Amino acid sequence: MKRFRRHGQESQRDRLKQELFAFNKTVEHGFPHQPSALGYSPSLKLLAIGTRSGAIKLYGSPGVEFMGLHDENAAVTQVHFMPHQVELVTLLDDNSLHMWTLRGHNGLSELLEIGRFTLTGPPGAPPSVTRVTAVLAHSSGELLLLGTEGGHVFVVEVPGFRELEERNISLDQVSSSIPDDYIGRRNLEHVEALQENPVDPDQVIIGYGRGLMVIWDLEKKLAIQHIPATQQLESVCWTEDGKYILSSHSDGSYCRWMVGGQDMNEEEKSDIPYGHFPCKAISKIVQLPTEEGPPFLLFSGGMPRASYGDRHCITVIHGKTHVALDFTSRIIDFFVIRDGPQRTGDPSALVVLVEEELVVIDLQTEGWPIIQTPYLVPLHSSAITCSHHVSTIPLKLWERILAAGKHQNAHYSKKPWPITGGQNLAPDPPQRDLLLTGHEDGTVRFWDASGVCLYPMYKLSTAGVFHTDADPNDNMNQGTEGEWPPFRKVGCFDPYSDDPRLGIQKIHLCKYSGYLTVAGTAGQILMLELNDEAAEQTVEAKVVDLLQGQEGFRWKGHTQLDIQEDPVMFPAGFQPFAVVQCQPPAVVTALTLHSEWKLIAFGTSHGFGLYDYQQKNSVLIKCTLNPSDQLAMEGPLSRVKSIKKSLRQSFRRIRRSRVSLRKQHVNTATKLQEANARLEAELAEMELAPVQRKIEARSSDDSFTGLVRTLYFADTFLSDSSHNTPSLWAGTNGGCVFAYMLRLPSVEHRADEPVTAQLSKEIQLMHRAPVVGIVVLDGHGAPLPEPLEVAHDLARAPDMQGSHHLLVVSEEQFKVFTLPKVSAKMKLKLTAVDGSRVRRVGMAWFGSSRTEDYGESGLLVLTNQGDVHVVSLPHVKMQVQYPCIRREDVSGIASCVFTKHGQGFYLISPSEFERFSLSTRCVVEPRCLVEAPLHSGCSNQHQSQPVGASSTHRAKHDGGDAEVLQEIQKSLEGDQMSFLENNVKSAVA
């Protein structure tokens, strides 16, 4: 009966797990790491970015995102959308071509790879013959022209990737049509560029590396004109009327050539914009007309080699306006978006992909301001040092943060985001979530993390509180009057910090009171409050000596930051009103805020303190430094390391392990028979426990044992079981837990009477494993609510009638103690079972996917193996386990942050967060639809159909009648007939 009952309970528990837990990696936020290629579809209004790791990412209107990954571990070198279709082609640096499509499935679009192809040359031919250097997606949507390193042009039919050998353009065919004197002077080299005549799709221009350009007729299969440029060719483009060709060259020049019936020996116009001294190559050039006024001329590169060869510039010339846009990193590619339904109107926006960010410039507003990006924001504009997530932000606080951010964004263009492809079908977020990131330059950035797009809301800078080397009057955005070239700095990527001590290490925001505390690398803790108006004020500083006068210690690390003594003007937003400076000025390793009690607690490698930010004085200072711990005195920026001590400690651990193993070997033989007998007797009644490995207790001599890992405020029972009291809990790297009883004055006397703290409990874990989390559970076994959460009617008041329990999470195990006696009640071992160690913990609420009013609290755990676990409360049983992060990705594991609703974020690169979910109810992922444009023959009807759906279904869905459907079908039939006629003509030819 017991076995059947247990089986029924297990199946019920399994069903409950399926309703609560499911692991999904949902979306990647931020800017793609190491981008290598850029593409754009004017008809779909979609942007595509390829990366060196083989990823392909598509973006449209905010929330429309797709991602694909090539199986080959190769960089994407080119991306080309097929005109008027939902397919795109990628070229990898292993010379393989891949066809992707947006296919409909269950009302949504998904990005799928549908084919791959590699050019094969004749037997014995060198690889250069088929090494692709240029790709042209023909406007027919049926052909790809592939220029190669050997100078040949291959014609391939898509989507089937069938090579049309009879239409290939060999180097011999081109050479036979060129005057002998040109061939005799130089080899043609590789195909550098392929461009289609915008008014005659049968004509393409083939540009060779040495400078020769040939206009080739695809139908007649012959060269109709050759353009013998003398400089190394970089790029070519046709003017929109097809009358001129622009070519750019390696010496920083560009030329304009007239297209006519006769061969040309001289260009119509040649110019070196930034001569007379040697210049760098112009890698790409584009000229676009305007309805009224002069055309736009845009080109990348061309800077004077000696003076500005290290600049990354795109020059924009329109009439008398000439600007050299100076970007923050290497330019990958650019394109121009144009107005009008067919995207043939005036240029409206310049989109530039550089190595570290995407910049979009409004070309229709005076001054050409930047358009703020709703996605692809460079999270790493200054290196990310920490993260903090806050769920369910109240509307009032949300609006105030947005208002503060709008003041900072006044310099951006008012034009809407120009890349608008696809439809975002994801439901509106059920709540407002904030992700706060701390950065190396002392800034804290606030991101809207409610949906698919991680949208920048507001940026807080702490550098103004301190004296730094930065010049506040240094304006990098504007060039000097009369400067040549006329530079203008654009982009926000700035990885260089004026002072590494400014780096933010810990953040804590109270969403109910609007108070924010941040802590940094040099022991500084700032208290800030939200102010809707700019204000000038002096920041009060309090120095806290965590060593408490201990002798024999000398701090070898960096010095503290000097605080501004004069009043400082702070803009609207979060403004500092108090600073606590720890001595020694070590990195702040733990931080927590209790806005209801007006207290903050902070910890370093030397101890922890409690600060009353209402009365602006110190309440408690506790030194946790081990007398033998010299490494704690060196600081993170010091390069002095005790190598001898590290080796000595390693040998001690090895020696202890060997002695322990020897003892076990002696005892094993005598006890083996008894153990087997006991095991056989117990197997029938109890479940088989996992094999546990013996864990050696850590030595008290280990480095950084006094480092404070976690701090926690709780209103619970410390002295007896009938009187609850405010308390502060601290856990250290040496497995020690301190509990302090706090006495808070009444509300009437809170501003006058001091807060006092008294040590009540001290717990030393047996294995001395670092304490990474502390949680107090109420009488129902639920975690205590956040400060002010109950007061705002957003959480149930904790049960103060039943017994409270203390959960201490160390790197090796989870242990539950009763309160107030602090006696061990139960534990769950982790390291002893699978050898992993806890790296991150967080509390979360998991709602059922079937029943709206049911849910459970759970403990989220991330281990050093990259696995995420959910541990049940209050019984500390393992619920689920999923692999999440590669164990080798140490920085990704260290950057992980959990949310209160079962999600998480971690850095997959310096510029990207991966978002994942463990909850079945709370999942944020792209849900979007891209509609495929009909053939250009139907474009005048302004109709489109969903990807994967028939035109008939679309007409019915839109409420169209039979007449509309017949017109569309007739138009399609006409297009099909013209297609057949063209094929017949080409076959006859």
Short mmCIF file of N, CA, C and O in Angstrom, two decimals, residues 111 216 241 277 292 301 308 317 344-345 473 480 517 565 574 628 660 720 747 830 842 862 932:
data_model
loop_
_atom_site.label_atom_id
_atom_site.label_comp_id
_atom_site.label_asym_id
_atom_site.label_seq_id
_atom_site.Cartn_x
_atom_site.Cartn_y
_atom_site.Cartn_z
N LEU A 111 12.04 32.03 -38.51
CA LEU A 111 13.18 32.07 -39.42
C LEU A 111 13.76 30.67 -39.56
O LEU A 111 14.16 30.06 -38.57
N TRP A 216 27.83 44.45 -68.36
CA TRP A 216 27.54 43.19 -69.03
C TRP A 216 26.04 43.06 -69.24
O TRP A 216 25.24 43.35 -68.33
N ASP A 241 18.95 57.05 -62.16
CA ASP A 241 18.47 57.10 -63.55
C ASP A 241 19.27 56.20 -64.47
O ASP A 241 18.97 56.11 -65.68
N PHE A 277 47.06 65.28 -49.41
CA PHE A 277 47.98 64.28 -48.87
C PHE A 277 47.36 62.90 -49.05
O PHE A 277 46.16 62.76 -49.28
N GLU A 292 13.51 67.72 -54.76
CA GLU A 292 13.85 69.13 -54.95
C GLU A 292 15.21 69.38 -54.32
O GLU A 292 15.38 69.18 -53.12
N GLY A 301 35.07 56.18 -45.21
CA GLY A 301 36.53 56.21 -45.37
C GLY A 301 36.98 57.47 -46.06
O GLY A 301 36.31 58.52 -46.05
N TYR A 308 44.38 61.51 -39.81
CA TYR A 308 43.12 60.95 -39.30
C TYR A 308 42.90 59.52 -39.77
O TYR A 308 41.76 59.09 -39.93
N ILE A 317 27.37 64.55 -47.89
CA ILE A 317 27.41 65.83 -48.59
C ILE A 317 26.06 66.06 -49.25
O ILE A 317 25.57 65.21 -50.01
N THR A 344 11.30 54.99 -52.85
CA THR A 344 12.07 55.64 -53.91
C THR A 344 12.06 57.15 -53.75
O THR A 344 12.44 57.88 -54.66
N GLY A 345 11.59 57.64 -52.60
CA GLY A 345 11.52 59.07 -52.36
C GLY A 345 12.83 59.61 -51.83
O GLY A 345 13.91 59.03 -52.01
N ASN A 473 33.44 70.30 -19.06
CA ASN A 473 33.14 71.15 -20.21
C ASN A 473 33.56 70.52 -21.53
O ASN A 473 33.48 71.14 -22.57
N THR A 480 35.33 71.54 -34.00
CA THR A 480 35.74 72.92 -33.91
C THR A 480 35.28 73.68 -35.14
O THR A 480 35.27 73.15 -36.25
N THR A 517 20.08 53.03 -3.51
CA THR A 517 21.44 53.03 -2.98
C THR A 517 22.33 52.26 -3.95
O THR A 517 21.95 51.21 -4.46
N GLU A 565 33.32 69.09 -2.15
CA GLU A 565 32.93 69.83 -0.95
C GLU A 565 31.95 70.94 -1.26
O GLU A 565 31.13 71.32 -0.41
N PHE A 574 17.39 60.79 -10.06
CA PHE A 574 17.90 60.37 -8.76
C PHE A 574 19.08 61.26 -8.36
O PHE A 574 20.06 61.36 -9.10
N SER A 628 44.90 36.41 9.83
CA SER A 628 45.86 35.80 8.92
C SER A 628 45.59 36.12 7.46
O SER A 628 46.31 35.68 6.58
N SER A 660 42.80 11.70 4.71
CA SER A 660 41.41 11.28 4.88
C SER A 660 41.12 10.02 4.07
O SER A 660 40.46 9.11 4.55
N ASP A 720 12.86 35.59 21.84
CA ASP A 720 11.91 34.57 22.28
C ASP A 720 10.85 34.41 21.21
O ASP A 720 10.80 35.15 20.24
N VAL A 747 7.60 56.08 15.59
CA VAL A 747 7.53 56.97 14.44
C VAL A 747 7.67 58.43 14.87
O VAL A 747 8.32 59.24 14.20
N LEU A 830 24.22 19.81 -1.75
CA LEU A 830 24.42 19.97 -3.18
C LEU A 830 25.81 19.52 -3.60
O LEU A 830 25.97 18.63 -4.42
N GLY A 842 17.92 33.34 -5.55
CA GLY A 842 16.88 34.35 -5.59
C GLY A 842 15.54 33.72 -5.29
O GLY A 842 15.31 32.54 -5.58
N LEU A 862 21.55 29.03 -9.07
CA LEU A 862 22.47 28.83 -10.19
C LEU A 862 23.78 28.31 -9.63
O LEU A 862 24.31 28.86 -8.66
N ALA A 932 4.52 38.71 -46.52
CA ALA A 932 5.31 38.68 -47.74
C ALA A 932 4.68 39.59 -48.78
O ALA A 932 3.48 39.49 -49.06
#
